[in-house]
Short mmCIF file of C-alpha atoms in Angstrom, two decimals:
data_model
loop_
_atom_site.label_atom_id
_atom_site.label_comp_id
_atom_site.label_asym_id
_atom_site.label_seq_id
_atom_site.Cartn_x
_atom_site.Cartn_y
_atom_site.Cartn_z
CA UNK A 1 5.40 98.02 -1.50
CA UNK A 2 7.95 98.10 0.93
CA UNK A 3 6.78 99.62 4.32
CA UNK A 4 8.89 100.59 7.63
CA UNK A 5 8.72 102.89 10.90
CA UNK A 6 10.59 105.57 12.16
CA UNK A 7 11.05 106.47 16.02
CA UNK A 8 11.93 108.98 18.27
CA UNK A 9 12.35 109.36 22.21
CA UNK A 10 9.37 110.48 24.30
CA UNK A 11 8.94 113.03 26.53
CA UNK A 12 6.67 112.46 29.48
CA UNK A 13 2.91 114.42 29.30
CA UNK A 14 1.77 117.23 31.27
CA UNK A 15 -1.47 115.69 33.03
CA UNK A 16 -3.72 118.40 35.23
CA UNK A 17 -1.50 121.15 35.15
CA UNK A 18 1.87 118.95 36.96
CA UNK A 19 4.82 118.90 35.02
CA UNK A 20 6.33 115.20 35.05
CA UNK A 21 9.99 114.79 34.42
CA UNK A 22 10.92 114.98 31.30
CA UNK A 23 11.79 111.26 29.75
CA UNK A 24 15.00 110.74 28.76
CA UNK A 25 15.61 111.87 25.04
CA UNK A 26 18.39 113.12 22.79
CA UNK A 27 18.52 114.85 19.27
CA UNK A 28 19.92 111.53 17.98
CA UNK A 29 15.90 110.47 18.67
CA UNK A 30 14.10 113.34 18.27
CA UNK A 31 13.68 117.14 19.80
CA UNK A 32 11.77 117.14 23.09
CA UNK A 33 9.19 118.40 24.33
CA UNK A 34 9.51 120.52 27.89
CA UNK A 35 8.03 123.23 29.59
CA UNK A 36 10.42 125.69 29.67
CA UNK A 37 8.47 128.54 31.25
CA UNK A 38 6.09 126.55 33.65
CA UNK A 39 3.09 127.46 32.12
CA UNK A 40 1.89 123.82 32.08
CA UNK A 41 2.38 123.59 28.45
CA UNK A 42 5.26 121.61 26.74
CA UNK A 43 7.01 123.52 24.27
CA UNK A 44 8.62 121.62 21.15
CA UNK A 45 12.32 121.80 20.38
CA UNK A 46 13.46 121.77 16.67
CA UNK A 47 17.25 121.80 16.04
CA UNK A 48 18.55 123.23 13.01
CA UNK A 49 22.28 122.11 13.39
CA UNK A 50 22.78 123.51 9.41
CA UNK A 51 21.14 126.65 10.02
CA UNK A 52 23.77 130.07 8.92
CA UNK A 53 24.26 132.39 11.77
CA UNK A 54 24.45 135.70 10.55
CA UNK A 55 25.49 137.75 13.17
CA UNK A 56 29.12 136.18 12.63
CA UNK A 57 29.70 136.87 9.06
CA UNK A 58 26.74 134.63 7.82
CA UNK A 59 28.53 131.43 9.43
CA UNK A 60 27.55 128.67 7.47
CA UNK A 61 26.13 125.31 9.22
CA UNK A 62 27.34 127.34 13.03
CA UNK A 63 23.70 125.93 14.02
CA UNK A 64 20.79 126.80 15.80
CA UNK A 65 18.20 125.81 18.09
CA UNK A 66 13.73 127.04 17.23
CA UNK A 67 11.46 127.07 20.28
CA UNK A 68 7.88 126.77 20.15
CA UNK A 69 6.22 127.36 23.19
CA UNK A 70 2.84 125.73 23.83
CA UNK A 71 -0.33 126.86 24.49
CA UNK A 72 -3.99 125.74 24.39
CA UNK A 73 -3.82 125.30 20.48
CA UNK A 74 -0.94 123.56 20.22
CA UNK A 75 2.42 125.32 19.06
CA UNK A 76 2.79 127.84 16.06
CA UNK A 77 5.74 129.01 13.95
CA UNK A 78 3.62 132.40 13.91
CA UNK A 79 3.88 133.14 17.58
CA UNK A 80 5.80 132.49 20.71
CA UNK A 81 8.70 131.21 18.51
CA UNK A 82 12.47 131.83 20.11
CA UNK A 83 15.84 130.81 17.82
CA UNK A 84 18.74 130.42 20.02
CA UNK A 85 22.43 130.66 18.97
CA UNK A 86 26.08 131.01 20.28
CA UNK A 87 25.25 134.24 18.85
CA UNK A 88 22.10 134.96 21.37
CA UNK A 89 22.95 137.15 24.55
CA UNK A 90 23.61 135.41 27.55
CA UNK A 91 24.52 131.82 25.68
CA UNK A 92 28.73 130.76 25.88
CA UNK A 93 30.54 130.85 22.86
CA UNK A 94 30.62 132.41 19.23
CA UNK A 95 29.10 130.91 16.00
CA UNK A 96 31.84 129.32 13.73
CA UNK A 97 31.44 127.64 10.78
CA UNK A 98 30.47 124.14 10.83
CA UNK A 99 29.86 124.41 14.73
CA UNK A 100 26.75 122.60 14.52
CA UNK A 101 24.58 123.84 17.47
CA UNK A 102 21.66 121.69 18.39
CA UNK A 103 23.09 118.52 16.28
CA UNK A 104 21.90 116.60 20.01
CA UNK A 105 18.71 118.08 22.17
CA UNK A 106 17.51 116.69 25.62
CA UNK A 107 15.43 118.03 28.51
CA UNK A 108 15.27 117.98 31.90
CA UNK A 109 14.38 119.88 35.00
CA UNK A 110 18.04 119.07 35.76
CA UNK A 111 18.13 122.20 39.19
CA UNK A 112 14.79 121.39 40.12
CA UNK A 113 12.90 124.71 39.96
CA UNK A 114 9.94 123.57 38.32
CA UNK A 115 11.59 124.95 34.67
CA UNK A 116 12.42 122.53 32.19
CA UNK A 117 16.00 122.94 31.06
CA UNK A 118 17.65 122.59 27.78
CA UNK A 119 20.83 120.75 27.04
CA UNK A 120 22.48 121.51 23.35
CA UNK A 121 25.22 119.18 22.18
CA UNK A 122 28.00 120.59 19.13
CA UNK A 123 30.00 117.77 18.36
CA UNK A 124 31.72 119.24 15.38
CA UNK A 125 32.27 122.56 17.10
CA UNK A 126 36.28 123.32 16.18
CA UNK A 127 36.92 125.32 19.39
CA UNK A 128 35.94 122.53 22.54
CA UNK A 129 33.10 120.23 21.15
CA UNK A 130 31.11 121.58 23.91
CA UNK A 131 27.66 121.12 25.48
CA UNK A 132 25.91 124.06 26.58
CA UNK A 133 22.54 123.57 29.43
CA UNK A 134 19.68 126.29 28.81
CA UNK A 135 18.32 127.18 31.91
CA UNK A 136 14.44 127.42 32.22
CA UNK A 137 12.79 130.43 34.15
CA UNK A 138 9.19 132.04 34.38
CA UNK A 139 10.31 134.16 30.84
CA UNK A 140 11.20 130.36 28.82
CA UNK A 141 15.17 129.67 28.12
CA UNK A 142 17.66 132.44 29.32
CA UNK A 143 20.83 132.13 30.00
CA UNK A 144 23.34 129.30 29.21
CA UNK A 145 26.26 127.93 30.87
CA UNK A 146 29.00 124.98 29.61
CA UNK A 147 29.51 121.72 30.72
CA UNK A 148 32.95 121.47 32.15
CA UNK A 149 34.07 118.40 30.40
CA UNK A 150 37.39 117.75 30.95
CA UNK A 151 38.59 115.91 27.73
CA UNK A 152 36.90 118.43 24.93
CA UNK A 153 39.71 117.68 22.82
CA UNK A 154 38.89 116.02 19.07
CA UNK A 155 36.60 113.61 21.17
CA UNK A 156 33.33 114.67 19.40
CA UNK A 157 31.88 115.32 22.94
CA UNK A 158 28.19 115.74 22.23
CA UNK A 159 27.47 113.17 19.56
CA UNK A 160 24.24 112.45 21.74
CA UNK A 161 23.01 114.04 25.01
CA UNK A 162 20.60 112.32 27.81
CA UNK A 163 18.37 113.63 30.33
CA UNK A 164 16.87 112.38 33.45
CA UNK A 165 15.58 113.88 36.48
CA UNK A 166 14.37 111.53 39.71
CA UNK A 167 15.01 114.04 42.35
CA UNK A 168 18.13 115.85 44.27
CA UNK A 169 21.52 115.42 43.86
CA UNK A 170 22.88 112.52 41.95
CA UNK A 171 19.81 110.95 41.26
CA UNK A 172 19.72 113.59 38.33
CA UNK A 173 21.93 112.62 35.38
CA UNK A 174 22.97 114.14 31.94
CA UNK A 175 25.08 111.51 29.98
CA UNK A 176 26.86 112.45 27.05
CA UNK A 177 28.33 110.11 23.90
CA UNK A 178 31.51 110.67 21.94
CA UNK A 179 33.60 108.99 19.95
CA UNK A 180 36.26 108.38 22.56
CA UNK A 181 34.60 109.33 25.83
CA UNK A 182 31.41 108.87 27.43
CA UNK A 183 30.60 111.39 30.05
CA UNK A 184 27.84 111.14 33.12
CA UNK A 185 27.43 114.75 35.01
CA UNK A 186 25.30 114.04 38.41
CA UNK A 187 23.55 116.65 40.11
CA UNK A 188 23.32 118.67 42.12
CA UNK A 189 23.09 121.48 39.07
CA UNK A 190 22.80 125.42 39.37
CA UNK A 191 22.28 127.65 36.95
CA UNK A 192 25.70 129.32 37.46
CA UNK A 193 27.14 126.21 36.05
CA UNK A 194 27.95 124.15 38.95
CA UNK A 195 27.32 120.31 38.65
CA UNK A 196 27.79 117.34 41.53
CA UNK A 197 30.02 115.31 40.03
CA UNK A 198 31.72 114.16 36.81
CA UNK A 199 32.76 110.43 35.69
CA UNK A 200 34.20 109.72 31.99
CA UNK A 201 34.77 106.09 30.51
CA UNK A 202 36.69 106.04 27.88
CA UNK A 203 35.40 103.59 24.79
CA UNK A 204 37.25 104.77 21.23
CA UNK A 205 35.70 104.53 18.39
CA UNK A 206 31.92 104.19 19.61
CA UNK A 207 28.81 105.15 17.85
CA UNK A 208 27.79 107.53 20.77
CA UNK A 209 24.53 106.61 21.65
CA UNK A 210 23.21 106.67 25.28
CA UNK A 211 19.85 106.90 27.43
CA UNK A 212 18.79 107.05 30.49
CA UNK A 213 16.26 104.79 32.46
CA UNK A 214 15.43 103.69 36.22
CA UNK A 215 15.32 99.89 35.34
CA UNK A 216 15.07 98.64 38.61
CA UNK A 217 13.01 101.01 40.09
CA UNK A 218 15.58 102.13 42.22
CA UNK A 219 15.09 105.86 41.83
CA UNK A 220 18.47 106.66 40.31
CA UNK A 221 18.65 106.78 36.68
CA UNK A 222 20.93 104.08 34.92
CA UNK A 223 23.08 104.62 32.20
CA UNK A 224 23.04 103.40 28.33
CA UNK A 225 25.77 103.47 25.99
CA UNK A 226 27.43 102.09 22.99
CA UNK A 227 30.85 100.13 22.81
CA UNK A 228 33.57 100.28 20.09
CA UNK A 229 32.26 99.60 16.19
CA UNK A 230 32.44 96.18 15.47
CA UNK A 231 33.09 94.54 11.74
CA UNK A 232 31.80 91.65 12.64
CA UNK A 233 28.75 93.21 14.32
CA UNK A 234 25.37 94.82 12.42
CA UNK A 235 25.99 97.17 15.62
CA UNK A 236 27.90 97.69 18.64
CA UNK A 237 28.31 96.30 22.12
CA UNK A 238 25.70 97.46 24.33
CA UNK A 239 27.02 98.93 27.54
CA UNK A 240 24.29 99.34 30.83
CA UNK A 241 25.75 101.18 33.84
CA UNK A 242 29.37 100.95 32.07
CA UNK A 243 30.84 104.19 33.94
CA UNK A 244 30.38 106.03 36.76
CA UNK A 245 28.95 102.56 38.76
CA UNK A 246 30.53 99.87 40.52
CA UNK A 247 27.86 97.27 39.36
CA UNK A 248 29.10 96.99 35.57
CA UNK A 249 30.37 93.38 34.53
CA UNK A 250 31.11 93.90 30.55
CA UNK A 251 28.39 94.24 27.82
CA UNK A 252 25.44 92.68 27.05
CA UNK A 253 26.26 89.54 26.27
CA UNK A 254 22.66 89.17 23.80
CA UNK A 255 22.35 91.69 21.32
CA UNK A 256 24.12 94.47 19.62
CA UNK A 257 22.88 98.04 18.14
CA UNK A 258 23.75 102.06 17.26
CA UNK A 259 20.61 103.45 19.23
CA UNK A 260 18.73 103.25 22.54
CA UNK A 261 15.36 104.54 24.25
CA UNK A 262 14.13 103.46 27.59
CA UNK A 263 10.29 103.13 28.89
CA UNK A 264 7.86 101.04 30.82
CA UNK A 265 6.22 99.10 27.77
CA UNK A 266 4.15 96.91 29.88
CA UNK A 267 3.14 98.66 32.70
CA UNK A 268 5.14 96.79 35.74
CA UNK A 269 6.41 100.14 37.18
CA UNK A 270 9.90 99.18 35.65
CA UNK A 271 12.11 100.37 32.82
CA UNK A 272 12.45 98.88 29.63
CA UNK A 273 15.42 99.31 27.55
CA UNK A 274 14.65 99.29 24.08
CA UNK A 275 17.61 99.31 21.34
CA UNK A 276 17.77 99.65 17.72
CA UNK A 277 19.27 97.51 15.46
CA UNK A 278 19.14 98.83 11.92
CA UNK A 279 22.34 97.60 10.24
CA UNK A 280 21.91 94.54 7.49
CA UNK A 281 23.36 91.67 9.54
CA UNK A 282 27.04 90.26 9.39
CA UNK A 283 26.08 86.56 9.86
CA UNK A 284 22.35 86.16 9.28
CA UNK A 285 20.30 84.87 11.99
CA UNK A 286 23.36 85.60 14.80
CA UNK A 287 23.96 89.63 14.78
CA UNK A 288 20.73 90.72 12.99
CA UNK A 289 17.64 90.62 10.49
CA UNK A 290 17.15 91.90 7.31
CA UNK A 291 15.71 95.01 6.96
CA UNK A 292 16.66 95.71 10.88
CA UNK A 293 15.60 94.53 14.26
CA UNK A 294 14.55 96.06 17.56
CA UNK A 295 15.51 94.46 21.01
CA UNK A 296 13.34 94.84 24.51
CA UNK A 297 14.99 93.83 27.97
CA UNK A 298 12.94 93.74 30.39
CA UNK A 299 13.55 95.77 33.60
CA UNK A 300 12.86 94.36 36.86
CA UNK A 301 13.81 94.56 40.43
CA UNK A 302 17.49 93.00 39.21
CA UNK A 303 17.55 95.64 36.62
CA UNK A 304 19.05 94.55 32.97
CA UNK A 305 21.19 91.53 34.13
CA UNK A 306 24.47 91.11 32.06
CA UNK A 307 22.86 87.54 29.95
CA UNK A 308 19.23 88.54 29.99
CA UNK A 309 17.45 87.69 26.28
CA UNK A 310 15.69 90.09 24.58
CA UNK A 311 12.55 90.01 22.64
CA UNK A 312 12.99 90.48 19.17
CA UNK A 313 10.82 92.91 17.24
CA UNK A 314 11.51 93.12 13.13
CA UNK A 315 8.90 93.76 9.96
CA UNK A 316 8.31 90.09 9.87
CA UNK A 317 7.03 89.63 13.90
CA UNK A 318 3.30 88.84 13.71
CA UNK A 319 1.38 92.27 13.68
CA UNK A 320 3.86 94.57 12.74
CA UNK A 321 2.91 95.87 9.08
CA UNK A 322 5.28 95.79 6.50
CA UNK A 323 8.14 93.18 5.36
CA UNK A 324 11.95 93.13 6.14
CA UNK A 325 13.87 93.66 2.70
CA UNK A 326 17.58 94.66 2.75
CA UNK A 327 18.01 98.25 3.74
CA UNK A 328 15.17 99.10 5.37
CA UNK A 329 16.77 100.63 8.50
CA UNK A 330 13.96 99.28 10.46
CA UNK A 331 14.85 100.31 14.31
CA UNK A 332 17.13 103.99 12.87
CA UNK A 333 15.56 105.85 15.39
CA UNK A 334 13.32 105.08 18.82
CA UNK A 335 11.26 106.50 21.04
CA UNK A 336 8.98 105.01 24.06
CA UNK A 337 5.82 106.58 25.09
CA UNK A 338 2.25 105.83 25.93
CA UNK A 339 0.53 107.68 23.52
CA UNK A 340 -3.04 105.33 23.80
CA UNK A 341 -2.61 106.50 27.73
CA UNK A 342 -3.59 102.90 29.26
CA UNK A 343 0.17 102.81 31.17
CA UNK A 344 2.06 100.25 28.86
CA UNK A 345 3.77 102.40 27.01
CA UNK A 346 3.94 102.39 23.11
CA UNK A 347 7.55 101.58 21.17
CA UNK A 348 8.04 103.98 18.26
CA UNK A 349 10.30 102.57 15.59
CA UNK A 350 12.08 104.56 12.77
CA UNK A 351 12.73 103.38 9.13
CA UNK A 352 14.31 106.03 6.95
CA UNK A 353 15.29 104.49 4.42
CA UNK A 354 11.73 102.53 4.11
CA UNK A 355 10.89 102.56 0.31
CA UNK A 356 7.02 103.60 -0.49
CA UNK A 357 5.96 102.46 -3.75
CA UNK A 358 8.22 103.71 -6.06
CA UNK A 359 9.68 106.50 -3.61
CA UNK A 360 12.60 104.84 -2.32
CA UNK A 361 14.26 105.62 1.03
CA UNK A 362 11.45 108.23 1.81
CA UNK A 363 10.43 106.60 5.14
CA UNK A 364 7.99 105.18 7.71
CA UNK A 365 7.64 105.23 11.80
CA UNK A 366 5.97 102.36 12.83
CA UNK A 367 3.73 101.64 16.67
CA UNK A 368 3.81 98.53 18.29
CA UNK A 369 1.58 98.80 21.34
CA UNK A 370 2.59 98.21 24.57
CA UNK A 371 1.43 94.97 26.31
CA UNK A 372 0.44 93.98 29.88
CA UNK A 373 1.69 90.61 29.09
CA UNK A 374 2.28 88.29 25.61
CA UNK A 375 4.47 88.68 22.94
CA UNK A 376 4.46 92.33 21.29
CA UNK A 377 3.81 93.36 17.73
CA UNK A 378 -0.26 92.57 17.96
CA UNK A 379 -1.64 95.80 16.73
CA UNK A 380 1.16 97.34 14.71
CA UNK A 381 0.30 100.31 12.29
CA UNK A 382 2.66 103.16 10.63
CA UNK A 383 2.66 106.45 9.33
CA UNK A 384 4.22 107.82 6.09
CA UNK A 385 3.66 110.96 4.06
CA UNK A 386 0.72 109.75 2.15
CA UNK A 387 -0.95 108.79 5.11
CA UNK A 388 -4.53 110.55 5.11
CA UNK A 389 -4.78 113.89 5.98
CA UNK A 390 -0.45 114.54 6.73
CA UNK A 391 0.61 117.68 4.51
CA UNK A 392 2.80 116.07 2.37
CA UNK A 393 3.31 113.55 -0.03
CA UNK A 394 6.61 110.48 -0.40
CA UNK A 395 9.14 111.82 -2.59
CA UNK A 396 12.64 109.69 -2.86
CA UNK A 397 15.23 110.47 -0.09
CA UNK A 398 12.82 112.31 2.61
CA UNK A 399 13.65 110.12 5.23
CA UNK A 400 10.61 110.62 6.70
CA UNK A 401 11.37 108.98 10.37
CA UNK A 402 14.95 110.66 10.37
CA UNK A 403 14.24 111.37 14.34
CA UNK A 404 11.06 111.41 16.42
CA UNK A 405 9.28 112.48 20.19
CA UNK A 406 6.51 112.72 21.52
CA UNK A 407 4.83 115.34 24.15
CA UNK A 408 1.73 117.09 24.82
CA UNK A 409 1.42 119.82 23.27
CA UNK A 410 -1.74 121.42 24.18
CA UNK A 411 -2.11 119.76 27.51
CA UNK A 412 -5.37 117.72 26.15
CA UNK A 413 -3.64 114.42 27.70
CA UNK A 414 -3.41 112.77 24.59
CA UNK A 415 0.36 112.90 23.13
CA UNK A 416 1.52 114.46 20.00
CA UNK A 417 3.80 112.20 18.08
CA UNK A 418 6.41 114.48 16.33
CA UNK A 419 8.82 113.23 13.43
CA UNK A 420 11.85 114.51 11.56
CA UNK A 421 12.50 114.04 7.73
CA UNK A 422 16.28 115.29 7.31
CA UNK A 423 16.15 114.78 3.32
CA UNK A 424 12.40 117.11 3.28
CA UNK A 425 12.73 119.66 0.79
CA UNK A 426 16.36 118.95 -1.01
CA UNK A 427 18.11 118.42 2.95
CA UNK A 428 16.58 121.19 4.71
CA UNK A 429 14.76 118.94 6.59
CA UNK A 430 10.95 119.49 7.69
CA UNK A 431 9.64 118.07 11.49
CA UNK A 432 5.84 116.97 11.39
CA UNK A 433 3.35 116.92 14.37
CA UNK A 434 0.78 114.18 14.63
CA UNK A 435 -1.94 115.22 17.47
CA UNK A 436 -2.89 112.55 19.69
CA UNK A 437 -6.21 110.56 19.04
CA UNK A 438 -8.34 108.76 20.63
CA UNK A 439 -6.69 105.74 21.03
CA UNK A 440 -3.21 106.70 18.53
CA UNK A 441 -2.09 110.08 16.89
CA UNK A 442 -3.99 110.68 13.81
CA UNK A 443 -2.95 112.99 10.69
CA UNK A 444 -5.93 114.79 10.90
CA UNK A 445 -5.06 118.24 11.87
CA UNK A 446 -1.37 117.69 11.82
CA UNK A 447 1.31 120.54 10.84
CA UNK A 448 4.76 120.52 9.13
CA UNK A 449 7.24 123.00 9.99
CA UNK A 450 9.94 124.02 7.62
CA UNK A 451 12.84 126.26 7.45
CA UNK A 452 10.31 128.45 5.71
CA UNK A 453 7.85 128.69 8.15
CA UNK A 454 10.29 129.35 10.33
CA UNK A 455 11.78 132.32 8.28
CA UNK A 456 15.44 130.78 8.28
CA UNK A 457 17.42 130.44 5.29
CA UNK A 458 16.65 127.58 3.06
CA UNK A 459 20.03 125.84 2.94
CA UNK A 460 20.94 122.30 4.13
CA UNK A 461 19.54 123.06 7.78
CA UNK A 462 18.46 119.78 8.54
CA UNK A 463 15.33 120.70 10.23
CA UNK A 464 14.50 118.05 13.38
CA UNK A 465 18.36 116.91 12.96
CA UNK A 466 20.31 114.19 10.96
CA UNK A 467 19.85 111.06 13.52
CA UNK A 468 21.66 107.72 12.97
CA UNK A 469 21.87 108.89 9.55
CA UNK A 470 25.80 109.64 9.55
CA UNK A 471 26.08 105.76 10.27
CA UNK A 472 23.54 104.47 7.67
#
């Protein structure tokens, strides 16, 4: 039995009624939990980037966006649910077919007003590839405004959004990935649409992956992104502070991958940067490992430096359950968070196409535990469909582990781990929620949301999003 992981980017956990930033996420990891109304609860995000619009003629795949706002019990597709479209009043834009609304998610208090803000990437849209922010107020999302990116033309502007907010000005950062550009806004931001700053670096033919993460504990978020696609490579060049910076020397000169999630996974007050590597290697034992790898540099007070070695983290590192066979996808999707809450932070890892038994690419997500110090992978455990007491069951092509995040839900201080599965009832997708546990999220008392339970059209929605999954 072949077993694997899938991950998803954390969002940070509402402890005694203060909203923390949000962590820096993106719909290429997983929706995101943030309190968009400032109730104290985090509210869950689920893009539907397939989802019809019919307002416009029944649009097909023009997209959408499903709030579920949080409350004591958790979040409920019965009540306090909000869809968002370029149809809604008061959101830029009109629906068109094949638009793609919500294919990238991230939050962020990004005007500090103590509302959680939305920001909604459309990579395919035909008109300006845009990316709309969703402004937070006491009544949840309102209004929307567009980023003013200056080179919206066939660029696939959107193709992953990032998130961070450290305080005023330009020490708050969205950072968007395209195929030819990638963009960093800095703060100040307002509501009317107004932003501090704009930088673009130009890098064609890149996967379009980025993060955010204060690696040197410097207070200013540093950027993450992906260089050119590389034959020779199982993934691309990994680019740290590449634009918008007068620090950047060239890539990483150790490593390569298509994905990246940041967090402090052994509690020294400094960012990690943690990248996915999920490709089958070009030249074994040089670019890659079978069945797919997962990279940790250390942050410190130098930050990432340009020849810093990673740790290496596959399905054959003591610990980690499972075995590395060809096509696993081990490290498809990431996320970072402390969901055991004893401030090393856990590493999330996505496997999509993970083979169960005789259900083949149905998926896993897989924990390795964060550490204080020694090598990680010592207490390892996954999740899949038939794990006890999650309402499903592994069925070929779920890709279970398509995207993932994590967020408290119910403001109980233990984390909710929350995971896509794009292929979920015949491509409609379905997202899952784990609660937390004691010491790990368990599947008792865990929910699936569907397009159904939503009361949207079943029809290639891709519930939770599609992930790294236009690159596998």
């Amino acid at each position: 039995m072949r077993r694997g992981s899938a991950a998803v980017v954390a969002a940070a956990a509402v402890i005694a009624g203060t909203l923390l930033p949000a962590a820096p996420a993106a719909a290429v990891h997983g929706a995101v939990p943030g309190d968009f109304n400032g109730d104290g609860y985090r509210d869950l995000v689920l893009p539907v980037p397939g989802a019809a619009v019919e307002e416009y003629g029944n649009a097909p795949q023009a997209g959408a966006v499903v709030v579920l706002y949080g409350s004591a019990n958790g979040v409920s597709a019965k009540s306090r649910r909000q869809t968002i479209t370029e149809a809604t009043p008061s959101i830029p834009g009109h629906p068109f077919e094949r638009d793609r609304f919500g294919t990238t998610t991230a939050t962020a208090d990004l005007n500090r007003d103590g509302y959680a803000d939305l920001v909604v990437g459309s990579p395919d849209s035909i008109a300006e590839r845009q990316v709309t922010v969703i402004w937070g107020s006491r009544n949840g999302l309102a209004k929307g405004t567009r980023l003013p990116l200056s080179s919206s033309y066939e660029d696939d502007n959107g193709l992953d959004v990032a998130a961070l907010s450290m305080g005023s000005g330009s020490k708050t950062k969205i950072l968007i990935g395209g195929a030819r550009w990638t963009t960093v806004f800095k703060g100040p931001f307002t509501s009317g649409g107004s932003v501090g700053s704009q930088v673009q670096t130009r890098t064609d033919n890149a996967v379009g992956s980025v993060a955010l993460g204060d690696f040197n504990r410097s207070g200013s978020p540093d950027q993450v992104a992906f260089g050119a696609l590389r034959p020779e490579l199982s993934g691309s060049p990994i680019m740290v502070n590449h634009g918008g910076t007068a620090t950047w020397t060239g890539p990483l000169k150790n490593g390569n991958g298509l994905i990246a999630a940041t967090g402090d996974v052994n509690g020294d007050g400094y960012a990690d940067l943690v990248v996915g590597d999920p490709l089958e290697p070009v030249t074994p034992g040089i670019d890659g490992e079978t069945g797919g790898r997962v990279l940790v540099y250390r942050g410190s007070k130098n930050g990432i430096t340009h020849t810093q070695i990673p740790e290496v983290i596959t399905q054959e590192t003591t610990g980690v359950p499972g075995t590395g066979e060809k096509g696993d996808t081990f490290g498809a999707a990431l996320t970072v968070a402390d969901l055991n809450r004893d401030g090393a932070a856990e590493i999330v890892i996505g496997a999509p196409y993970e083979a169960v038994g005789t259900a083949e690419r149905t998926g896993t997500v897989t924990v390795i535990p964060g550490r204080r110090s020694g090598a990680l992978g010592t207490g390892g455990y996954s999740y899949h469909q038939d794990t006890t007491a999650i309402p499903s069951s592994n069925e070929t092509g779920d890709f279970f582990g398509t995207t993932l995040s994590a967020g408290d839900l119910n403001r109980d201080g233990r984390p909710e781990l929350i995971i896509g599965a794009a292929g979920e009832n015949n491509g409609n997708g379905a997202v899952f929620t784990l609660p937390g546990g004691t010491s790990r999220p368990t599947g008792t008392g865990s929910r699936v949301f569907t397009l159904e339970t939503l009361g949207m059209a079943q029809t290639d929605g891709w519930l939770g999003g599609k992930g790294l999954l236009r690159l596998l």
